[in-house]
Amino acid sequence: MSELFARITVNPRQCGGRPCIRGMRIRVSDVLDLFAAGLSAEQILEEMPDLEADDLRSYLLYASRKLNHQVLVA
């Protein structure tokens, strides 16, 4: 699983410091938007040939971990 996390890179000089994949200028949010628009993993890989299947898994894992936090209600 850590090898999937290693695919996500953050560089303050690239894409405004937003998380990207393997140092490329393909942001996590861009690919998640494609999933949300209804594209399948196969379609995304077709549209973005620089991506690999493990990249897509890393995007989903990253988003899941970022959203998995406790919400305290006062």
Short mmCIF file of C-alpha atoms in Angstrom, two decimals, residues 6-11 14-15 19-26:
data_model
loop_
_atom_site.label_atom_id
_atom_site.label_comp_id
_atom_site.label_asym_id
_atom_site.label_seq_id
_atom_site.Cartn_x
_atom_site.Cartn_y
_atom_site.Cartn_z
CA ALA A 6 4.64 6.97 -3.03
CA ARG A 7 3.08 7.69 -6.44
CA ILE A 8 1.44 10.85 -5.09
CA THR A 9 3.80 13.82 -5.17
CA VAL A 10 3.44 17.36 -3.90
CA ASN A 11 5.69 20.10 -5.21
CA GLN A 14 4.00 22.54 -9.59
CA CYS A 15 0.22 22.84 -9.94
CA PRO A 19 -1.13 16.57 -5.15
CA CYS A 20 -0.13 15.06 -8.50
CA ILE A 21 0.95 11.67 -9.75
CA ARG A 22 4.61 10.68 -10.07
CA GLY A 23 5.82 14.25 -10.54
CA MET A 24 3.62 14.82 -13.59
CA ARG A 25 1.20 17.69 -13.92
CA ILE A 26 -1.83 15.43 -13.59
#
